[in-house]
XYZ file of C-alpha atoms in Angstrom:
602
model
C 297.578 89.936 95.327
C 298.324 86.547 97.046
C 295.168 85.335 98.530
C 295.492 86.189 102.420
C 293.076 83.706 103.096
C 294.840 80.690 101.784
C 292.060 79.113 100.109
C 292.438 75.491 98.824
C 293.653 75.076 95.395
C 290.833 75.135 92.817
C 290.899 74.583 89.312
C 289.512 77.928 88.149
C 292.192 79.734 90.521
C 294.688 78.233 88.150
C 295.782 80.277 85.256
C 294.604 79.559 81.839
C 298.113 78.229 80.483
C 298.414 76.123 83.388
C 295.067 74.604 83.574
C 295.133 73.726 79.483
C 298.366 71.756 80.509
C 296.522 69.679 82.883
C 293.472 69.229 81.125
C 295.751 68.229 77.665
C 297.137 65.583 80.037
C 293.382 64.205 80.509
C 292.992 63.932 76.753
C 293.453 60.613 75.618
C 294.173 59.610 71.640
C 291.309 58.970 70.118
C 289.966 55.074 70.781
C 290.633 52.990 67.646
C 290.076 49.811 69.077
C 286.619 47.773 69.508
C 286.341 49.238 73.369
C 282.580 49.660 74.084
C 280.781 50.301 77.540
C 277.206 49.872 77.769
C 276.895 49.452 73.804
C 278.415 52.772 73.159
C 282.099 53.733 72.494
C 283.546 56.651 74.983
C 284.763 59.638 73.742
C 288.825 60.307 74.007
C 288.164 63.572 75.925
C 285.624 62.448 78.573
C 287.767 62.386 81.566
C 288.596 66.158 81.002
C 285.167 66.704 79.925
C 283.578 64.945 83.077
C 285.683 66.896 85.566
C 284.922 70.217 83.966
C 280.847 68.901 83.707
C 281.029 68.451 87.770
C 281.061 71.968 88.850
C 278.671 74.577 87.098
C 281.431 77.222 87.361
C 283.943 74.985 85.549
C 281.264 74.179 82.837
C 280.676 78.138 82.121
C 284.018 79.374 82.609
C 286.582 76.715 81.655
C 284.859 74.397 79.302
C 284.255 77.245 76.580
C 287.781 78.232 76.510
C 288.270 74.829 74.523
C 285.317 74.666 72.439
C 285.878 73.910 68.787
C 284.465 75.901 65.802
C 281.677 74.171 64.201
C 284.149 73.540 60.939
C 286.674 71.757 62.969
C 284.499 69.582 65.032
C 285.502 65.865 64.067
C 282.467 63.227 63.470
C 283.112 59.832 64.351
C 280.336 56.759 63.418
C 280.607 53.648 65.127
C 278.815 50.127 64.417
C 277.525 48.622 67.837
C 275.933 45.398 68.264
C 272.555 44.787 70.051
C 272.624 41.212 70.692
C 273.602 38.562 68.073
C 272.131 40.163 64.798
C 271.137 43.758 65.086
C 273.508 46.674 65.317
C 273.142 50.685 65.535
C 275.389 53.571 64.518
C 276.515 55.702 67.231
C 277.699 59.125 66.266
C 280.283 61.217 68.255
C 281.072 64.468 67.656
C 284.135 66.135 69.011
C 282.737 69.628 70.556
C 285.904 70.216 72.629
C 289.462 69.675 72.102
C 291.759 70.077 75.075
C 295.114 71.608 73.995
C 297.795 73.806 75.846
C 296.750 77.687 75.436
C 299.358 80.034 74.566
C 300.601 82.143 77.216
C 298.146 84.929 77.488
C 296.764 84.643 80.576
C 297.267 88.482 82.514
C 298.739 86.815 85.816
C 301.780 84.456 84.062
C 302.387 87.808 81.561
C 302.705 89.670 84.910
C 304.725 87.555 86.753
C 307.264 87.343 83.881
C 307.017 91.075 83.516
C 307.810 91.587 87.185
C 310.851 88.789 87.076
C 312.402 90.660 83.988
C 312.382 93.820 86.304
C 314.205 91.945 89.111
C 316.655 90.952 86.677
C 316.995 94.506 85.531
C 317.762 95.749 88.861
C 320.754 93.182 89.417
C 321.837 94.847 85.893
C 321.227 98.189 87.074
C 323.131 98.262 90.487
C 326.125 96.337 88.750
C 326.298 99.310 86.674
C 326.154 101.641 89.410
C 329.455 103.035 91.008
C 329.136 102.461 94.768
C 330.842 100.154 97.134
C 327.310 99.533 99.136
C 325.694 96.163 98.822
C 321.909 96.617 97.749
C 319.507 93.818 98.041
C 317.774 94.044 94.825
C 314.489 92.304 96.424
C 313.537 90.444 99.584
C 313.799 87.076 99.716
C 311.383 84.329 100.549
C 308.201 86.290 98.898
C 306.477 85.344 95.492
C 306.664 87.800 92.781
C 302.660 89.114 93.836
C 303.882 89.701 97.458
C 306.898 91.187 96.656
C 304.813 93.880 94.502
C 302.405 94.734 97.158
C 304.828 94.851 99.882
C 306.861 97.268 97.922
C 304.139 99.454 96.814
C 303.167 99.816 100.675
C 306.284 100.345 101.830
C 306.889 103.145 99.006
C 303.643 105.024 100.921
C 305.194 104.498 104.215
C 308.342 105.782 103.620
C 306.756 108.950 102.387
C 304.039 109.691 104.623
C 305.585 108.351 107.656
C 309.432 109.373 106.901
C 312.233 106.804 106.345
C 312.232 105.985 110.200
C 308.905 103.954 109.802
C 310.605 100.881 108.010
C 313.466 99.209 110.357
C 314.832 97.225 107.473
C 317.339 99.430 105.445
C 317.689 97.120 102.668
C 314.392 98.541 101.234
C 315.017 101.035 98.466
C 313.030 103.329 96.044
C 314.037 101.991 92.753
C 313.170 103.820 89.484
C 309.857 103.892 87.870
C 310.855 101.306 85.309
C 312.239 98.723 87.742
C 309.473 99.091 90.125
C 306.838 95.943 90.023
C 303.390 95.958 89.102
C 300.196 94.524 90.621
C 296.417 93.746 89.988
C 294.292 95.846 92.014
C 292.193 94.652 95.265
C 289.611 97.028 95.301
C 287.844 94.715 98.284
C 290.629 95.574 100.644
C 290.044 99.495 99.992
C 286.729 100.488 99.196
C 284.089 97.637 99.229
C 281.255 99.752 99.915
C 279.226 96.939 101.566
C 282.399 95.614 103.812
C 282.200 96.781 107.271
C 285.329 98.981 108.397
C 286.523 96.447 111.128
C 286.763 93.800 108.326
C 288.672 96.064 106.337
C 291.037 96.515 109.040
C 291.188 92.826 109.364
C 292.110 92.407 105.501
C 294.935 95.615 105.703
C 296.677 93.693 108.605
C 296.724 90.745 106.995
C 297.959 92.250 103.839
C 300.885 93.359 106.384
C 301.617 89.800 107.847
C 301.848 88.364 104.448
C 304.643 90.827 103.265
C 306.230 90.212 106.382
C 306.782 94.180 107.415
C 307.734 95.486 110.932
C 305.702 98.860 110.902
C 306.625 101.801 113.062
C 303.832 104.482 113.930
C 301.310 102.994 111.761
C 298.306 102.324 114.027
C 295.292 103.622 112.337
C 294.233 101.238 109.414
C 291.018 103.397 108.806
C 293.334 106.324 108.119
C 295.461 104.106 105.786
C 292.512 102.767 103.789
C 291.663 106.038 101.723
C 295.278 106.804 100.948
C 296.657 103.329 99.968
C 294.403 103.372 96.830
C 294.283 106.300 94.302
C 291.020 104.937 92.844
C 287.208 105.877 93.554
C 285.254 102.905 93.879
C 283.904 101.562 90.416
C 285.630 101.067 86.887
C 286.630 104.200 85.205
C 286.429 104.074 81.280
C 289.991 105.413 79.474
C 288.240 106.007 76.202
C 289.675 107.534 72.783
C 289.424 107.480 68.901
C 292.114 105.367 67.640
C 295.561 106.539 67.740
C 294.765 109.326 70.296
C 297.357 108.181 73.243
C 295.379 105.727 74.809
C 298.471 103.518 75.218
C 300.613 106.508 76.639
C 297.994 107.289 78.996
C 298.321 103.423 80.237
C 301.621 103.655 80.368
C 301.895 107.160 82.675
C 298.853 105.137 85.036
C 300.494 101.864 85.218
C 304.081 103.638 86.361
C 302.441 106.088 88.917
C 300.212 103.707 90.341
C 301.653 100.641 89.870
C 298.548 98.784 89.176
C 297.692 97.263 85.672
C 294.994 99.018 83.546
C 292.724 96.560 81.543
C 291.264 96.843 78.053
C 288.122 95.525 76.521
C 289.902 94.170 72.981
C 289.882 90.715 72.455
C 293.267 89.655 74.221
C 294.216 86.746 71.253
C 294.437 89.667 68.513
C 297.790 90.740 66.921
C 297.657 94.136 67.982
C 296.768 92.999 71.716
C 299.655 90.143 71.858
C 302.133 92.940 70.890
C 300.904 95.226 73.391
C 301.118 92.514 76.187
C 304.314 90.901 74.902
C 306.403 93.838 73.739
C 305.322 97.084 75.540
C 304.724 95.370 78.759
C 300.610 96.117 78.885
C 299.941 92.703 80.466
C 296.308 93.675 81.266
C 294.742 93.166 77.768
C 290.903 91.558 77.733
C 290.613 92.633 81.214
C 287.467 94.518 81.841
C 287.001 94.735 85.535
C 284.305 93.741 88.155
C 282.302 95.862 90.375
C 282.483 94.041 93.354
C 282.790 90.221 94.527
C 281.119 87.199 92.362
C 277.388 87.343 92.643
C 275.165 85.452 91.144
C 271.600 86.654 90.736
C 268.889 83.837 91.134
C 266.769 85.078 87.912
C 269.532 85.477 85.404
C 269.481 84.117 82.052
C 271.956 81.800 80.672
C 273.830 84.207 78.741
C 274.216 86.252 81.765
C 275.344 83.412 83.895
C 278.082 82.515 81.395
C 279.465 86.087 81.067
C 279.739 86.048 84.857
C 281.200 82.960 84.995
C 283.755 83.580 82.477
C 284.856 86.756 84.297
C 284.641 85.905 87.720
C 288.110 84.708 87.927
C 289.902 87.460 85.917
C 292.267 89.847 87.764
C 291.200 93.121 89.123
C 291.751 96.217 87.298
C 290.350 99.979 87.817
C 290.754 101.623 84.412
C 289.504 99.810 81.244
C 290.683 101.224 77.632
C 288.216 101.217 75.354
C 287.503 102.783 71.576
C 283.510 102.397 71.700
C 281.510 103.517 69.956
C 284.115 103.607 67.170
C 284.320 99.924 67.568
C 282.864 96.996 69.932
C 284.854 95.567 72.713
C 284.707 91.681 73.396
C 282.743 92.597 76.716
C 280.172 94.625 78.406
C 281.544 96.882 80.769
C 279.914 99.172 83.690
C 281.370 102.206 84.386
C 280.995 105.152 86.755
C 283.127 107.949 85.016
C 284.967 108.219 81.877
C 288.191 109.501 81.119
C 287.955 110.952 77.577
C 291.665 111.421 75.485
C 291.309 114.066 72.657
C 293.818 114.383 69.697
C 293.692 116.710 67.041
C 292.418 114.769 63.864
C 294.784 115.467 61.508
C 297.676 113.439 63.402
C 295.079 110.930 64.857
C 293.801 110.022 61.583
C 297.272 109.820 59.793
C 298.531 107.837 62.541
C 295.390 105.634 61.994
C 296.217 105.297 58.250
C 299.872 103.983 59.684
C 298.070 101.586 61.997
C 295.817 100.038 59.475
C 298.677 99.695 56.935
C 301.516 98.170 59.355
C 299.523 96.574 61.633
C 301.725 98.125 64.362
C 301.418 100.609 66.724
C 304.902 101.990 66.466
C 306.069 101.694 62.755
C 305.485 104.539 60.175
C 305.155 104.100 56.837
C 307.579 105.128 53.927
C 306.780 108.411 52.033
C 306.015 105.941 48.485
C 303.416 104.663 50.243
C 301.508 108.087 50.800
C 302.202 108.588 46.948
C 301.188 105.372 45.925
C 297.751 105.155 47.610
C 297.116 109.142 47.825
C 293.070 108.556 46.510
C 292.911 105.761 49.089
C 294.325 108.283 51.949
C 292.459 111.053 51.167
C 289.326 109.407 50.974
C 289.855 108.058 54.504
C 290.695 111.770 55.773
C 287.312 112.635 54.281
C 285.559 109.796 55.809
C 287.360 109.865 59.208
C 286.269 113.071 60.284
C 282.871 112.372 60.713
C 283.837 109.657 62.735
C 286.015 111.418 64.832
C 283.170 113.945 65.286
C 280.400 111.609 66.035
C 282.923 109.983 68.628
C 283.679 112.398 70.659
C 279.601 114.049 70.355
C 278.679 110.497 72.148
C 280.633 110.679 74.860
C 279.358 114.240 75.861
C 275.810 113.506 75.324
C 275.901 110.098 76.991
C 277.873 111.467 80.251
C 275.056 114.262 80.215
C 272.160 112.108 79.888
C 273.480 109.655 82.590
C 275.189 112.002 85.105
C 278.402 110.164 84.513
C 281.726 112.366 85.663
C 283.592 113.117 82.452
C 286.906 114.549 82.451
C 288.584 115.509 79.036
C 292.618 115.441 78.371
C 294.367 116.690 75.300
C 297.031 114.711 73.983
C 298.714 117.757 73.092
C 298.430 118.773 77.078
C 299.868 115.756 77.952
C 303.575 115.590 76.199
C 304.002 119.301 76.534
C 303.226 119.348 80.534
C 302.841 115.922 81.842
C 303.002 116.149 85.059
C 300.541 118.822 85.474
C 298.071 116.719 83.185
C 298.717 113.674 85.500
C 297.726 115.780 88.639
C 294.424 116.340 87.005
C 294.098 112.688 85.961
C 294.975 111.674 89.499
C 292.756 114.138 90.898
C 289.710 113.408 88.838
C 290.117 109.466 89.520
C 290.029 110.031 93.226
C 287.055 111.566 93.115
C 287.411 112.615 97.011
C 285.723 116.235 96.443
C 289.260 117.982 97.406
C 290.411 119.685 94.302
C 293.970 119.787 96.027
C 295.921 116.073 95.215
C 297.543 114.443 97.869
C 301.461 115.205 98.333
C 302.272 111.609 98.294
C 300.599 111.248 94.201
C 302.587 114.288 93.523
C 306.031 112.736 94.330
C 304.438 109.516 92.451
C 304.242 111.654 89.236
C 307.197 113.296 89.373
C 309.124 109.868 90.337
C 307.434 108.467 87.294
C 308.472 110.864 84.940
C 312.025 111.667 86.345
C 313.854 109.265 83.819
C 312.077 110.683 80.645
C 312.965 114.269 82.173
C 316.506 113.481 82.889
C 316.978 112.192 79.169
C 316.103 115.391 77.705
C 318.162 117.609 80.147
C 315.018 119.170 81.967
C 315.934 118.940 85.412
C 312.933 121.143 86.382
C 311.008 117.965 85.812
C 307.813 120.249 84.610
C 307.745 118.693 81.228
C 308.894 115.172 80.153
C 309.728 113.334 77.010
C 307.264 110.716 76.873
C 308.990 108.756 74.358
C 311.281 107.676 77.226
C 308.339 106.083 79.380
C 309.023 102.413 78.812
C 309.405 99.743 75.755
C 306.425 101.742 74.096
C 307.282 104.528 71.911
C 305.141 106.220 70.113
C 305.559 107.636 66.332
C 305.469 111.027 67.802
C 308.667 110.516 69.316
C 310.506 113.452 69.662
C 308.278 115.114 72.169
C 307.494 118.699 72.625
C 305.974 121.296 70.373
C 307.494 119.242 67.080
C 305.253 116.562 67.587
C 302.233 118.469 67.182
C 300.636 119.007 64.166
C 303.498 116.865 62.161
C 301.046 115.237 59.651
C 300.543 119.148 58.816
C 304.133 120.029 58.483
C 304.720 116.896 56.475
C 301.947 118.197 54.135
C 299.805 115.127 54.448
C 296.791 116.783 53.820
C 295.933 119.138 50.646
C 294.025 122.487 50.782
C 290.788 120.926 49.576
C 290.831 117.718 52.284
C 291.307 120.717 55.007
C 288.640 122.572 54.338
C 286.450 119.326 53.958
C 287.352 118.539 57.101
C 286.572 121.997 58.398
C 283.423 122.083 57.004
C 282.191 118.433 58.180
C 282.844 119.695 61.367
C 280.978 122.760 61.156
C 277.722 121.052 59.566
C 277.765 118.530 62.460
C 277.982 121.548 64.776
C 275.129 123.337 63.046
C 272.960 120.329 62.780
C 273.414 119.559 66.380
C 272.378 123.497 67.414
C 269.330 123.060 65.056
C 268.114 119.815 66.490
C 265.586 119.580 69.579
C 267.608 117.084 71.031
C 270.694 119.194 71.561
C 272.650 118.755 74.863
C 272.405 122.356 76.596
C 276.047 122.098 78.142
C 277.293 122.420 74.354
C 278.053 126.399 75.256
C 277.663 128.597 72.234
C 277.639 125.499 69.445
C 281.301 125.951 68.652
C 282.713 123.193 66.219
C 284.820 120.530 68.029
C 287.961 121.721 66.058
C 287.437 125.269 68.321
C 286.629 123.711 71.268
C 289.537 121.749 71.587
C 291.922 124.329 69.963
C 292.423 122.427 66.937
C 291.152 125.051 64.128
C 293.650 125.951 61.571
C 291.828 128.897 60.396
C 290.639 130.833 63.465
C 293.352 129.385 66.059
C 296.333 129.029 64.028
C 296.578 125.230 65.003
C 299.308 124.039 65.940
C 301.315 127.278 66.595
C 298.765 128.090 69.064
C 299.875 125.192 71.430
C 303.102 127.009 71.744
C 301.907 128.716 74.768
C 299.591 127.407 77.497
C 295.970 127.063 76.558
C 293.159 127.459 78.823
C 291.092 124.471 79.813
C 288.189 123.791 77.470
C 284.832 124.268 79.364
C 283.958 120.399 78.905
C 286.989 119.572 81.160
C 284.759 120.350 84.318
C 283.822 117.247 86.392
C 280.294 116.877 86.000
C 277.864 116.172 89.000
C 276.624 112.601 88.573
C 273.624 110.694 90.332
C 273.922 109.046 93.100
C 274.497 105.534 91.882
C 275.150 106.591 88.327
C 276.735 103.954 85.783
C 277.174 103.688 82.117
C 277.603 100.451 80.328
C 279.616 100.052 76.699
C 279.454 97.312 73.853
C 275.972 96.994 74.042
C 274.775 99.310 71.650
C 275.526 99.725 67.845
C 279.040 101.343 66.467
C 278.990 104.719 64.917
C 280.417 102.773 61.800
C 277.991 101.364 59.274
C 278.982 97.436 58.881
C 280.341 98.006 55.603
C 282.281 100.746 56.367
C 285.555 100.671 54.179
C 287.960 102.589 56.674
C 286.955 100.426 59.378
C 287.836 96.615 60.019
C 287.542 96.190 56.348
C 291.258 98.015 56.007
C 292.427 94.920 56.699
C 291.490 92.964 54.396
C 292.076 96.026 51.720
C 296.117 95.952 53.544
C 296.410 92.200 52.852
C 295.156 92.396 49.441
C 297.708 94.664 48.709
C 300.599 92.983 50.447
C 300.224 89.821 49.296
C 298.502 88.425 52.368
C 300.898 90.489 54.785
C 304.109 88.455 53.140
C 305.073 91.726 51.001
C 304.457 94.453 53.891
C 304.606 98.110 52.947
C 308.253 99.990 52.955
C 308.798 101.500 56.476
C 310.832 104.528 57.846
C 313.603 103.619 59.814
C 313.603 104.648 63.176
């Protein structure tokens, strides 16, 4: 949200791309003349460095963005005369180079995304056969102000009735045309902020949006309703290719707020998610409250805090930890664990590694040519899949952190019901009944997908139609569950091996003295989730609604319980050939990605 206090301009408030343009302007050409000041030649980037070193926050948060790797640092030597005869050598090392950074700043990406959606509104209205002239957006607003204004108006219309808004130009847009925004938790749920201060911020927000409200007199009644999230960060965790991106897309549509990720934003897959699939929060890990610096903090802690102090706020952070580490440490108060059957998840992971995309599918010839490689990967990854989910069960039980498990299969078969469970969990209000406004938001966000498949009842949605991100299981419904088994990706021996590994891990935990007591009956993970092929007839068992698994219940947690990720070791070994080493294998087989594997036309 735009700063309602109208604080003066500050370098740290500029987006990274804009900031890099300013600093690159201060970057001067290397001095080739004999200009000497105080017997020492000045470095060509002295003005920009001096500007940043003048402020501690600039030095910790901005300067490291332009630091050069050691192998790119240039060394310049100069002969400086001392007096008439003596001379000495001055060595200048170019440690920083101020160049224009690529467009990866989340604020710029969000502004561009919202601008595209405003353009689509105009095109949408032009295609409608109606004589009424509808204003596609209010004039005299910034993109940020428009997003917050429309979000608040949608709530007022639903809670107070259409008469609560005097301006009839406001309308409810389809979910794919609604504007997104970053969170501002300090307005809603800062535990250390007095209610009077909250009301003042809330009124400033309405004045900022320029709205005339009718019937809204009690700000304290609106504060808990405007934000669906309880205080603190919620981790959206999953084994790779288990529907994490799909869940983020659904949450962003329902809440109209950006979700974050602990993945580095400059990685190729992160860039594609941000630029091609509208997930502009890549790299954002959120913050707990305002910027605070502890007096006895270490230098590393200071750098980390300074570098995240100006990032936009997010409530939900995607992570694949402990399968792999993220680029920043994250402290969270609850965990949303998304689970997918290992057969489809591992097959999709193979496609991800071989194509370096989230949506492309390999041709059958690749499976035939590298059958041995794929079989070895499947046998190896089933243990990683089990260890990953056991980790979250154990650490949440140990720390007393609320844990909600959502099966990917339930999400695509009954989207609305599962998202109601998710929103109830995120709100953490102690009331199992979800507010009517959020029920309407869920129905509204999945309405287009339901209509596209002719499902007028709105109970089941085609998740493949929820935006630019199109999952590989694009048909939706039961046909997308167990797709790898129907295509006979795994031999009988591999399936037996996967079942045996799951059984041996469950038996080992049963015999261990450190077994968590909440693991009832010590069933295998395949049985707990309904993925057992032999005993539960997966995937045909999903043709009928399955009862919730025991571990879906929210655990009671400590009063101030929290969990920190990306601090301990990964569950993969460093020399794991099926982890990040798969990138080198793919490049070796595709001539450095110049001759990519053949793909299926979709």
